[in-house]
Coordinates of C-alpha atoms and ligand atoms in Angstrom, one line a residue:
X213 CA 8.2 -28.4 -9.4
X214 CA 6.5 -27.3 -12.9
X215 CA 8.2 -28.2 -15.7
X216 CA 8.3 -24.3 -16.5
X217 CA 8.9 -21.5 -14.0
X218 CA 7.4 -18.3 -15.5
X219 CA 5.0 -16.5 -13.9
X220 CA 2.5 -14.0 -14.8
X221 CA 2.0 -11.2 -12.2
X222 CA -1.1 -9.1 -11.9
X223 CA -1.2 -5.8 -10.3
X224 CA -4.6 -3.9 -10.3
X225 CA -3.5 -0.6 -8.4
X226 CA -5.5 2.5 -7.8
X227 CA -4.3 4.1 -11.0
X228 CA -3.5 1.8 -13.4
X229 CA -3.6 -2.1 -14.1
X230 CA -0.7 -4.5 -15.0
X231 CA 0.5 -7.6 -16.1
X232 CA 4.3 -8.7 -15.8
X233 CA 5.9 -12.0 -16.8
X234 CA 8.9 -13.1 -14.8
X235 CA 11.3 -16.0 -14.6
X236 CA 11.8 -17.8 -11.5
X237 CA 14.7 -15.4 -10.8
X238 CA 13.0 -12.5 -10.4
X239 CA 13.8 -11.1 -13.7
X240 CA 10.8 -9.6 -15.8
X241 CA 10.6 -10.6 -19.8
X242 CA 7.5 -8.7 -20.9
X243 CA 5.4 -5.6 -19.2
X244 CA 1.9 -3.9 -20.0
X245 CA 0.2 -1.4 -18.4
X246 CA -3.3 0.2 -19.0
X247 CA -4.2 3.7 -17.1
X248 CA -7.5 3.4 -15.4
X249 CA -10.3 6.1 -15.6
X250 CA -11.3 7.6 -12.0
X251 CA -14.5 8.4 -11.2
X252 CA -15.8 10.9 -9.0
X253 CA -19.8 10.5 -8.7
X254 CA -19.7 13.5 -5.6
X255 CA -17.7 15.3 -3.3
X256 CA -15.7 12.6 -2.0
X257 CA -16.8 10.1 -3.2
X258 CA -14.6 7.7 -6.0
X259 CA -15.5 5.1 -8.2
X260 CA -14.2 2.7 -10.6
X261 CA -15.9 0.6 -13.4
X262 CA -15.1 -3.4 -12.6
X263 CA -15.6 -4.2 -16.4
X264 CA -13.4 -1.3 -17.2
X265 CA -10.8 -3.3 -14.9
X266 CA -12.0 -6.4 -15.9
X267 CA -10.7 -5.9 -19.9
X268 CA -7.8 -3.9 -19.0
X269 CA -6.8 -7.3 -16.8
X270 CA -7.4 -9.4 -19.6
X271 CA -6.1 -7.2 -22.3
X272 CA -2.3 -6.6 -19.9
X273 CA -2.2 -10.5 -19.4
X274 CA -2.9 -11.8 -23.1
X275 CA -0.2 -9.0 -24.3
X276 CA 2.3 -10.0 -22.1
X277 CA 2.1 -13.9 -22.5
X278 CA 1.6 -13.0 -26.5
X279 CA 5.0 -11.5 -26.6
X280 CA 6.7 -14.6 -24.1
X281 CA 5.7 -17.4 -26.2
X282 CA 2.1 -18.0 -25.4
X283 CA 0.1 -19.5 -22.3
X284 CA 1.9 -23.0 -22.0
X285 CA 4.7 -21.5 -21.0
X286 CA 3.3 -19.9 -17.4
X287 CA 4.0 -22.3 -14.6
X288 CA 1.2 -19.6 -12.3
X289 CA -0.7 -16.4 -11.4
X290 CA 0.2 -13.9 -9.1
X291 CA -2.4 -11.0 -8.4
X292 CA -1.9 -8.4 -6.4
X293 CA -4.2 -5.4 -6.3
X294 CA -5.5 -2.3 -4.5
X295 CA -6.7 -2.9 -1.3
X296 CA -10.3 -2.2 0.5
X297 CA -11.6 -1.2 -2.6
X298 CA -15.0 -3.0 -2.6
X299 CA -17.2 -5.1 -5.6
X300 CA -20.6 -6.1 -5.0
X301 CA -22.0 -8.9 -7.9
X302 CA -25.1 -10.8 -8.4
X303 CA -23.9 -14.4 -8.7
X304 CA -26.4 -15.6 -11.3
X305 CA -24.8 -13.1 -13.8
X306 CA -21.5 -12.5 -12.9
X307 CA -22.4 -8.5 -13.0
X308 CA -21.1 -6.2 -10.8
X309 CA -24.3 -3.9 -8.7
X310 CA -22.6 -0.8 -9.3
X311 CA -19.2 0.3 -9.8
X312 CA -16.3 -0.4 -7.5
X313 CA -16.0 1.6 -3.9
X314 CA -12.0 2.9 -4.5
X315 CA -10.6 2.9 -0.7
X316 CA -9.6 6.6 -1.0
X317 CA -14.1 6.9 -0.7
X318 CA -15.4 8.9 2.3
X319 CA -19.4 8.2 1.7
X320 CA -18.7 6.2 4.9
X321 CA -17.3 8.8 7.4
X322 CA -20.3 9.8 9.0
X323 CA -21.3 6.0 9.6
X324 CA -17.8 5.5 11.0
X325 CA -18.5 8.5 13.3
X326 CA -21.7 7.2 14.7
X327 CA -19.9 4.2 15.3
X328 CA -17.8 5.7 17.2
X329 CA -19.8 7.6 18.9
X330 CA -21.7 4.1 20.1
X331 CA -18.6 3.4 21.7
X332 CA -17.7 0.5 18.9
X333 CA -14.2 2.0 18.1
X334 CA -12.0 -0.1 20.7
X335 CA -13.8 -3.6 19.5
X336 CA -13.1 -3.3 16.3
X337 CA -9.6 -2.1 16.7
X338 CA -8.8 -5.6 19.1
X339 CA -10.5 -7.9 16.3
X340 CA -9.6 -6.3 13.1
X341 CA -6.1 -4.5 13.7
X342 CA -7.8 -1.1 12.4
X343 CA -8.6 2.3 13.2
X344 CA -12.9 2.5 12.6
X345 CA -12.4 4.2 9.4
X346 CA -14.4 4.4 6.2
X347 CA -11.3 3.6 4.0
X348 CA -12.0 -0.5 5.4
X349 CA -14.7 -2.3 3.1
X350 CA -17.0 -2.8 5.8
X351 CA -18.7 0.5 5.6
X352 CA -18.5 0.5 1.7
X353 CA -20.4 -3.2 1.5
X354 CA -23.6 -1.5 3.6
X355 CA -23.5 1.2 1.9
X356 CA -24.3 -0.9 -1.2
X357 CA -26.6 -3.1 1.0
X358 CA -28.6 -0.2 2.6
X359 CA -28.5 2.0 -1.3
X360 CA -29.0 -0.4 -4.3
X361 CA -32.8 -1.1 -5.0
X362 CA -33.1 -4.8 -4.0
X363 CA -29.6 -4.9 -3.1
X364 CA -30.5 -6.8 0.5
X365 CA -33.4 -9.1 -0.6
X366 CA -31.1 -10.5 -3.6
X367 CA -27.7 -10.7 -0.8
X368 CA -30.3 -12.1 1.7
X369 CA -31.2 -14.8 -1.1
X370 CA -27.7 -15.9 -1.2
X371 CA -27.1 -14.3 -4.6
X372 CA -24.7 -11.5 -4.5
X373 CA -20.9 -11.8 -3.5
X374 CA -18.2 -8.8 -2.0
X375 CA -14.8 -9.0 -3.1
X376 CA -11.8 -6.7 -2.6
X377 CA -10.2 -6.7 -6.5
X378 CA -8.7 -9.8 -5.8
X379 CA -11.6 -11.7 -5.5
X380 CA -13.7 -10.5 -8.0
X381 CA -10.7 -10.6 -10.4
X382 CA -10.4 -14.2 -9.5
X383 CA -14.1 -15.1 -9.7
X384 CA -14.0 -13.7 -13.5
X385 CA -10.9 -16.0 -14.2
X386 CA -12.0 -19.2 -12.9
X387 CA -15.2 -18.5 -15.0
X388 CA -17.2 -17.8 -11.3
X389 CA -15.7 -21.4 -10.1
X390 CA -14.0 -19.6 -7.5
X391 CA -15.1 -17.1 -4.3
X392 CA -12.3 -16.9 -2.1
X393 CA -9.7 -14.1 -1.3
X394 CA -5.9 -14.6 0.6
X395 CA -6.0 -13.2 4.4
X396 CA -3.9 -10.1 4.0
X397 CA -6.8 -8.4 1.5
X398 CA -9.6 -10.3 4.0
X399 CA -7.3 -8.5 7.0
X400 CA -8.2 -5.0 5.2
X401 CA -12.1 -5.2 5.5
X402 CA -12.9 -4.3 8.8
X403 CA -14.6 -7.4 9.1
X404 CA -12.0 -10.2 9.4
X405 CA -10.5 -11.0 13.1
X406 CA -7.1 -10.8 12.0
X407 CA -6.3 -13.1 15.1
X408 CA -7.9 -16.3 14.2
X409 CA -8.2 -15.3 10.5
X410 CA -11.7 -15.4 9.8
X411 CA -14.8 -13.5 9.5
X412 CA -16.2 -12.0 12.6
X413 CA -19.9 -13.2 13.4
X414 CA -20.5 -9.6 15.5
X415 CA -18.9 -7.8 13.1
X416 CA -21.5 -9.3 10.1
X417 CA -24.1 -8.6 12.9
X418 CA -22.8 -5.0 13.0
X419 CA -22.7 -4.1 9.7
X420 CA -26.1 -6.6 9.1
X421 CA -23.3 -8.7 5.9
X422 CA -25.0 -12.1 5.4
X423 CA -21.8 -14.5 5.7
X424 CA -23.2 -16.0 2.0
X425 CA -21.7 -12.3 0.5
X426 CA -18.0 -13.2 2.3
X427 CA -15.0 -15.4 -0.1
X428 CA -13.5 -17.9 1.3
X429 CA -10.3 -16.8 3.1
X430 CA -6.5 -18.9 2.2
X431 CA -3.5 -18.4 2.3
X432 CA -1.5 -15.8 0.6
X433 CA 0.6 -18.7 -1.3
X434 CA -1.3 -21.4 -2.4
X435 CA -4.2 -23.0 -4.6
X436 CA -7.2 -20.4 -5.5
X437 CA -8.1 -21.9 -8.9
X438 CA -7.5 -22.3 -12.7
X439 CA -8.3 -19.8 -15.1
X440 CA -10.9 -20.3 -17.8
X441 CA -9.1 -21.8 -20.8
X442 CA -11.3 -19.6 -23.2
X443 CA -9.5 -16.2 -21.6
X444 CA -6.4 -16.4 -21.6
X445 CA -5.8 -19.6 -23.9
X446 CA -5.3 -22.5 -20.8
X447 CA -6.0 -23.7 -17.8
X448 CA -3.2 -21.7 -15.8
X449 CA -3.4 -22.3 -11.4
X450 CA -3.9 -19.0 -9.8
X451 CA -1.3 -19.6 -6.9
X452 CA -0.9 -15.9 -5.3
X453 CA -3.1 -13.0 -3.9
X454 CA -1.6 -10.2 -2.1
X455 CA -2.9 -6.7 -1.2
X456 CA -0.5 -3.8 -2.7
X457 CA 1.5 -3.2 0.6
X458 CA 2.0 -6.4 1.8
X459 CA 2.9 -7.2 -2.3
X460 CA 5.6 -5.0 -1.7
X461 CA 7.5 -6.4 1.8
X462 CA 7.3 -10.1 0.3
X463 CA 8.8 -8.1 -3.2
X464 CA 11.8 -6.5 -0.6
X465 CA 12.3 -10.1 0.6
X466 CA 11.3 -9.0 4.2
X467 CA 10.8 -12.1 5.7
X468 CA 11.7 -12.0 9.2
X469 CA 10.7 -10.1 12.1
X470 CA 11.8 -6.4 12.5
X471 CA 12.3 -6.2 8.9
X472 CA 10.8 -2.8 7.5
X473 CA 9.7 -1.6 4.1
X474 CA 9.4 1.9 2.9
X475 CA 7.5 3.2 -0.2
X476 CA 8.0 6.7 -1.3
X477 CA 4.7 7.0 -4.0
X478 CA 2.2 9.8 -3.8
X479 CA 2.0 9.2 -0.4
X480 CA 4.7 6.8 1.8
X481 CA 3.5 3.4 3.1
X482 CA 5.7 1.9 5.9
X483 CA 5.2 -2.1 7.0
X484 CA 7.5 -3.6 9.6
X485 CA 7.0 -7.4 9.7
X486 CA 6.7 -8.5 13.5
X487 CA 6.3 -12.4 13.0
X488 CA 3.2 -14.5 14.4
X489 CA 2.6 -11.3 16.8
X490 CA 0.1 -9.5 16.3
X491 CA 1.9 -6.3 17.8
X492 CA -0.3 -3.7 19.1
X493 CA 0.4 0.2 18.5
X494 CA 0.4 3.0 21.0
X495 CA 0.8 5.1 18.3
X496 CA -2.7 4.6 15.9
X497 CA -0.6 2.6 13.5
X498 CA -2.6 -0.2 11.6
X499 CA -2.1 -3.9 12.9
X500 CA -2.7 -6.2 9.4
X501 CA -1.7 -9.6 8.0
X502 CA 1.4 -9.2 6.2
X503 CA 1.0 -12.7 4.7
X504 CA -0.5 -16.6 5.5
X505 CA 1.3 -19.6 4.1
X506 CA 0.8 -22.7 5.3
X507 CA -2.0 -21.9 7.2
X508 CA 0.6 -19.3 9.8
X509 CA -0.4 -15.8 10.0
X510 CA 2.2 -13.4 9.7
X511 CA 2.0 -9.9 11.0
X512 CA 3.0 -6.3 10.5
X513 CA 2.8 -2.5 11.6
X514 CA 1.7 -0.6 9.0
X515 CA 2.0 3.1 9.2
X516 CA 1.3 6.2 6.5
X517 CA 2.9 9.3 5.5
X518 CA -0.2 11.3 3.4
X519 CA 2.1 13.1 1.9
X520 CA 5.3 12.3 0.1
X521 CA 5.7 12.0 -4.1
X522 CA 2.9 14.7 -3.3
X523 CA 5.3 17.4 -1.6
X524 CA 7.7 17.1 -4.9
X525 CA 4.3 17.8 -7.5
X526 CA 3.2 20.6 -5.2
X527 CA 6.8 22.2 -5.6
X528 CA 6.4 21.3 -9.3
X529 CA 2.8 22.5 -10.5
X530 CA 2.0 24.9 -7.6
X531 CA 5.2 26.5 -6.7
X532 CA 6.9 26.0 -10.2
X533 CA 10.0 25.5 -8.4
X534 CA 11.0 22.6 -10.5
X535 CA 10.1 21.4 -14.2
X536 CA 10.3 17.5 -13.2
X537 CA 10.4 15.7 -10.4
X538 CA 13.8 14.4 -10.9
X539 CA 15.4 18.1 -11.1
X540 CA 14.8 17.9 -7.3
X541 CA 17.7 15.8 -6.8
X542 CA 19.9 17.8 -8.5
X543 CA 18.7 21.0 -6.8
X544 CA 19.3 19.7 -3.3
X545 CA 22.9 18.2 -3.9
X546 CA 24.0 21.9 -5.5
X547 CA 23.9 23.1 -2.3
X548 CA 26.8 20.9 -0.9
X549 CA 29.9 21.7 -1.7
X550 CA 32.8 19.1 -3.0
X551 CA 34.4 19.7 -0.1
X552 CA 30.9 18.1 2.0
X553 CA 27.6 19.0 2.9
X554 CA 26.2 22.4 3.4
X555 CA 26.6 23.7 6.8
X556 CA 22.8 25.2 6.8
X557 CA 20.8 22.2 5.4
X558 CA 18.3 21.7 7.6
X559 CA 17.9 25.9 8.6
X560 CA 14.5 25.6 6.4
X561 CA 11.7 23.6 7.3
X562 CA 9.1 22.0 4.9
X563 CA 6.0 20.6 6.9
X564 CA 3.9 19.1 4.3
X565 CA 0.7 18.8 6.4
X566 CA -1.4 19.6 3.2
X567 CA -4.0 17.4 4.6
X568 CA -3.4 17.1 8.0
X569 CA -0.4 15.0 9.9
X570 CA -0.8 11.2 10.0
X571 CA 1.3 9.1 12.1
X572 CA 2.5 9.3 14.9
X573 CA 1.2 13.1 15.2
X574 CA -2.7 12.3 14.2
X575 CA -3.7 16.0 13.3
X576 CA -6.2 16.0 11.0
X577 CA -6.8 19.9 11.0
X578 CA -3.1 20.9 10.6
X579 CA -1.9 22.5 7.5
X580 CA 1.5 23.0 5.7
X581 CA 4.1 25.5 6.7
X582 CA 7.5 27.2 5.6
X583 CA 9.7 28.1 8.4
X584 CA 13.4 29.5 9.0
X585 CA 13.3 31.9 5.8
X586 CA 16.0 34.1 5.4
X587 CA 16.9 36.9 3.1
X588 CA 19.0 33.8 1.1
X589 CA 16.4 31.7 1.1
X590 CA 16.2 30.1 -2.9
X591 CA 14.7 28.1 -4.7
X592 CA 17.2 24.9 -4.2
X593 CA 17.0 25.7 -0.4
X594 CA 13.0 25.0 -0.4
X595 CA 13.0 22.3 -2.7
X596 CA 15.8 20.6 -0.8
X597 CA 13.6 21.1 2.6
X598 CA 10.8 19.4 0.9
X599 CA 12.9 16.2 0.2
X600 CA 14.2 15.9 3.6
X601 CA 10.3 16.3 4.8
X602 CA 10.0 13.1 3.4
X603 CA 12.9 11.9 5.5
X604 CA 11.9 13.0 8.6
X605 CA 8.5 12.2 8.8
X606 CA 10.1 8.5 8.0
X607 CA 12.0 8.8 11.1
X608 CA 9.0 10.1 13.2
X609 CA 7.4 6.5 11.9
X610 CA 10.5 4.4 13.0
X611 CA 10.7 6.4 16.1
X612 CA 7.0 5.5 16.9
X613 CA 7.7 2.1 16.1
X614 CA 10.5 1.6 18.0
X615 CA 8.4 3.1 20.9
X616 CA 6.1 -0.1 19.7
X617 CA 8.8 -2.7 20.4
X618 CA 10.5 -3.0 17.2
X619 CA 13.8 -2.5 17.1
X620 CA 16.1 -0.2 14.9
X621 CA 16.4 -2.4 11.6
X622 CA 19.1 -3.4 9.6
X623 CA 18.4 -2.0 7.2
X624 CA 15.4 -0.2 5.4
X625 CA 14.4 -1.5 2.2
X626 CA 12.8 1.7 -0.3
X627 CA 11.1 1.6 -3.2
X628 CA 8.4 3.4 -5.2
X629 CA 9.0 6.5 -8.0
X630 CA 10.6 8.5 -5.3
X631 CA 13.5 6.0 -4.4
X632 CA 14.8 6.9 -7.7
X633 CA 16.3 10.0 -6.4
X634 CA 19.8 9.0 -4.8
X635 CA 20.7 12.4 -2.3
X636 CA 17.0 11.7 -0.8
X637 CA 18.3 8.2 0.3
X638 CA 21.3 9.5 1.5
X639 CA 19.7 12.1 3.4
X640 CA 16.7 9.2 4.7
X641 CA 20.1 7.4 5.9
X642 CA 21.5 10.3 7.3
X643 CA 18.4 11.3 9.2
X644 CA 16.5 7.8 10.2
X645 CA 20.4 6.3 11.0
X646 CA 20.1 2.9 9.0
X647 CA 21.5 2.0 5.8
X648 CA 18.7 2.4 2.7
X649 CA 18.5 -0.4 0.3
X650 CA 16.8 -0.2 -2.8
X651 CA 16.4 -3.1 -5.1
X652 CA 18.0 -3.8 -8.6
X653 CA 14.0 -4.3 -9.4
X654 CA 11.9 -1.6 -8.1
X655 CA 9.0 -2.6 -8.7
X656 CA 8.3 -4.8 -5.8
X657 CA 4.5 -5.0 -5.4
X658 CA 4.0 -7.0 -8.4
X659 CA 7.1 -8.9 -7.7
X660 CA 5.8 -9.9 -4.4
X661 CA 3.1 -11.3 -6.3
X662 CA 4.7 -13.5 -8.7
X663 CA 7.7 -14.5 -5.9
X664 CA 3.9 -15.6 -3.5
X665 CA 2.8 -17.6 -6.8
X666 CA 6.0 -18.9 -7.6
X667 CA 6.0 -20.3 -3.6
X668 CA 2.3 -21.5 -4.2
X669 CA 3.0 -23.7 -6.9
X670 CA 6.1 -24.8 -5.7
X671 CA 8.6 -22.9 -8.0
X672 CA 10.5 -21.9 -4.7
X673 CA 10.2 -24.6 -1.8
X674 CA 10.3 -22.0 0.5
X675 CA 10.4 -17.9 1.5
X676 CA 14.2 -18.9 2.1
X677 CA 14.5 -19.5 -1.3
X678 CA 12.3 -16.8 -2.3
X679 CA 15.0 -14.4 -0.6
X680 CA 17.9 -15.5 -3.1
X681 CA 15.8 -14.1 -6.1
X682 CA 15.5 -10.3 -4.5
X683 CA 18.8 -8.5 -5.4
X684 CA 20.0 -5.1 -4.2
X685 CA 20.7 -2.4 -6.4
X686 CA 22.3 -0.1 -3.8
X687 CA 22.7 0.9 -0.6
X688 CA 23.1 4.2 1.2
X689 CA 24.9 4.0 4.4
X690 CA 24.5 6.7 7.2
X691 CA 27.3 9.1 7.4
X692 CA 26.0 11.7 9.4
X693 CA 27.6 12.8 12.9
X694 CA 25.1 12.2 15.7
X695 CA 25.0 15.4 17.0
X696 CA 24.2 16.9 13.5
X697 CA 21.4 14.3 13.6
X698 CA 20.0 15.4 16.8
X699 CA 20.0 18.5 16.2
X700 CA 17.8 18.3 12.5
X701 CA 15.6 16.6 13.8
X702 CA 14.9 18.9 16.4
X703 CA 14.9 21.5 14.3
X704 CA 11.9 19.5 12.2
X705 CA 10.0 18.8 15.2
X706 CA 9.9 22.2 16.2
X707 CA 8.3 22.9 12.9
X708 CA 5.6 20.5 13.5
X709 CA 4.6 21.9 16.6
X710 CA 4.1 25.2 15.1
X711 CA 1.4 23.5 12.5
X712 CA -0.2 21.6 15.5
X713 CA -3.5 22.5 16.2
X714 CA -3.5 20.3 19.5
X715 CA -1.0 19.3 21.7
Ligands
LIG254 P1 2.1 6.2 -7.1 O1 2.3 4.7 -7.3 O2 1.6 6.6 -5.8 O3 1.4 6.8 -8.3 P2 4.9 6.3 -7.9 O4 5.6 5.3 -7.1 O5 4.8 6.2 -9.3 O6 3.6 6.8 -7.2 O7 5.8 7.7 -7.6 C1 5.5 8.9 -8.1 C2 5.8 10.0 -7.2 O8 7.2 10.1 -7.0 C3 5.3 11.3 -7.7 O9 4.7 12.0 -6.7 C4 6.6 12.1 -8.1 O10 6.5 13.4 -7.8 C5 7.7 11.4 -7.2 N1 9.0 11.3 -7.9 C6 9.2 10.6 -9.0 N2 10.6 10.7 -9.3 C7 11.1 11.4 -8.4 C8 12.5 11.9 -8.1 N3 13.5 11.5 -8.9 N4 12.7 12.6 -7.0 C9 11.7 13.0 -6.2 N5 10.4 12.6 -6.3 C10 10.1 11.8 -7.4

């Protein structure tokens, strides 16, 4: 073991970059956080500078080891980042070809579509775990290729490199000594067979990537490099890359099979860990790497809810229903009485299909509706319907994974700006019938990253000792009676067979 144990946690998200010291219990000594500017070049389209992420990552880190002592102090790196999102850089300079390809980018739909069309859907599903969707990095890389005047010539010459964030954060740190990614980011490109954990030769063929472009793929825990003493003021070993998601199940201590984690943000992201099996959905949900140590593969269902954090803003800014998003929680538990809960919770229906249903339903075309109004229909009635949207789209999720052979968990671990609100976690108790956890620490992507580089460098010996450092904050048990349940939830799916536009 190091003769410290802090470690210094990157997270590069979509919206913002930050830097978090810990100590090797989990507890964080010093935060900072930089907004980063989105760019939107055309109609779907989104972009974001990599030198604009580049100082922000070095800015986050030096103010954060500045106000815990300095550099000698930091036993490891942790990064974990925004997945899919694509860099192409010429090697030579270390400058990027254009700006970053954000995942949320659609410039690759109609490519996916042709695909498709060619019949290349079911391939790529069995290799990569994916649905053939422009969100991957595949698409995004040849678009580059195909668009950037001498783009192919240079990457046929050896001289450019891809990276997810990860990678071309970690090139920039090692001072360009290092090309390599961890397998659950290389798991997210469309081009990595997530069964044998390497890049797939047809796939390269398919998308005409020279192999020279492609990092090296490691494990998730485990030795990527030292940073550059001139940047952050020592040699520090860069001993964890995670993507976002996967940040978050090793942050919620999921560790064994059937564990599931939930995270209620703008939208909800849902990963159930299924061990070295490499489960495979009947209901279009993702099959991805949820981590790789020691050279294992571990894998996990991952399966989206568009809209969640995004019902609450809607009822906010477009409805003016509420003034913050917190008054929501308030709002719903004034309709239950001290005596219990209100007999007609549940009467009105929120289906937040603002841009179409995602899994299990797979509607694109649907769109939102308000059902069961009465004459007493308020405000607290609506508001309170769009909280429990977010519940019972949850239970569709564990309902279509359970039709995928995992089992009802223990217990589902939450996190994300919406788990702050305590009668939604009752209610997601209530309704999905497992007791909700949240953490004492919520936020458990960059957690995940720091507890992944504390494993790499040997701070922990092993994920079992990982475990003792994630600590719950509180738990929601399910109270509900059964047939009150059933009968909810009927109601809701009633409601989303009205928005349907196909059976
Ligand atoms: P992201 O990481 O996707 O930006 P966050 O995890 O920060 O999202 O969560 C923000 C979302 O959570 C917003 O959509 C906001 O409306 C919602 N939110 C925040 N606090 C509450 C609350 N107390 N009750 C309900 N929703 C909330």
């Amino acid at each position: 073991m190091p003769d410290t144990t802090r470690i210094l946690a990157i997270d590069q998200g979509t919206t913002s970059t930050r830097a978090v010291m810990f100590d090797a219990t989990g507890q964080p000594l010093a935060v900072s956080q930089k907004p980063l500017q989105q760019i939107y070049p055309a109609d779907g389209w989104v972009e974001h500078n990599p030198e604009e992420i580049w100082t922000a990552v070095v800015d986050v880190c030096r103010t954060v080891i500045a106000k815990t002592g300095g550099p000698e102090n930091i036993a490891a790196i942790g990064i974990t980042n925004q997945r899919e999102t694509t860099v192409v850089w010429d090697k030579r300079t270390g400058k990027p070809v254009m700006n970053a390809i954000v995942w949320q980018d659609r410039r690759g739909a109609a490519r996916c579509a042709d695909l498709k069309q060619k019949g290349h859907e079911q391939t790529i599903q069995d290799k990569t775990g994916l649905l053939l969707d422009s969100y991957f990095s595949a698409t995004k890389i040849e678009w580059v290729l195909n668009t950037i005047d001498g783009a192919r010539a240079a990457a046929k010459g050896g001289h450019l490199a891809f990276g997810t964030i990860d990678t071309f954060l970690l090139w920039r740190l090692t001072g360009g000594q290092a090309h390599a990614t961890d397998a659950t980011n290389a798991s997210r490109t469309m081009l990595c067979n997530i069964h044998t954990g390497s890049w797939d030769t047809d796939l390269l063929a398919l998308f005409s990537i020279p192999k020279s472009m492609l990092p090296d793929i490691r494990d998730t825990a485990g030795s990527f490099g030292q940073t550059d003493p001139g940047i952050l003021g020592a040699e520090i070993p860069i001993c964890g890359i995670v993507g976002d998601q996967q940040g978050a199940l090793v942050g919620q201590a999921c560790f064994a099979p059937g564990m599931i984690k939930s995270t209620y943000g703008t939208g909800c992201f849902v990963l159930a860990h299924t061990g070295a099996k490499a489960l495979k959905s009947r209901n279009r949900m993702l099959t991805t790497i949820a981590y790789q140590i020691g050279g294992r593969i571990t894998y996990a269902l991952e399966g989206s809810i568009f809209n969640a954090g995004t019902v609450i803003q809607w009822l906010r800014d477009n409805m003016k229903m509420i003034e913050h998003a917190e008054d929501s929680e308030a709002l719903a538990a004034s309709l239950d009485s001290p005596e219990g809960k209100d007999e007609n919770a549940g009467q009105v229906v929120l289906v937040p299909a603002f841009t179409g249903l995602g899994a299990p339903h797979w509607d694109p075309h649907a769109r939102g509706a308000i059902l069961g109004l009465t004459r007493d229909t308020g405000v607290a009635e609506v508001v309170r319907a769009g909280l429990e949207s977010v519940c019972f789209q949850t239970a569709d999720l564990l309902n279509a994974l359970r039709q995928d052979g995992i089992p009802a968990p223990f217990a589902l671990r939450v996190d994300g700006g919406m788990a702050a609100n305590a009668w939604l976690l009752q209610f997601l108790a209530d309704i999905c019938d497992v007791p909700v956890e949240r953490p004492s620490y919520g936020e458990t992507t960059v957690l995940g990253a720091a507890f992944l580089a504390g494993l790499g460098r040997g701070v922990y010996s092993s994920l079992d000792e990982v475990k003792t450092a994630w600590h719950l904050g509180s738990r929601a048990t399910p109270t509900m009676k059964p047939a009150r349940r059933t009968a909810l939830l009927e109601n809701w799916r009633k409601g989303v067979e009205r928005v349907k536009t196909q059976p």
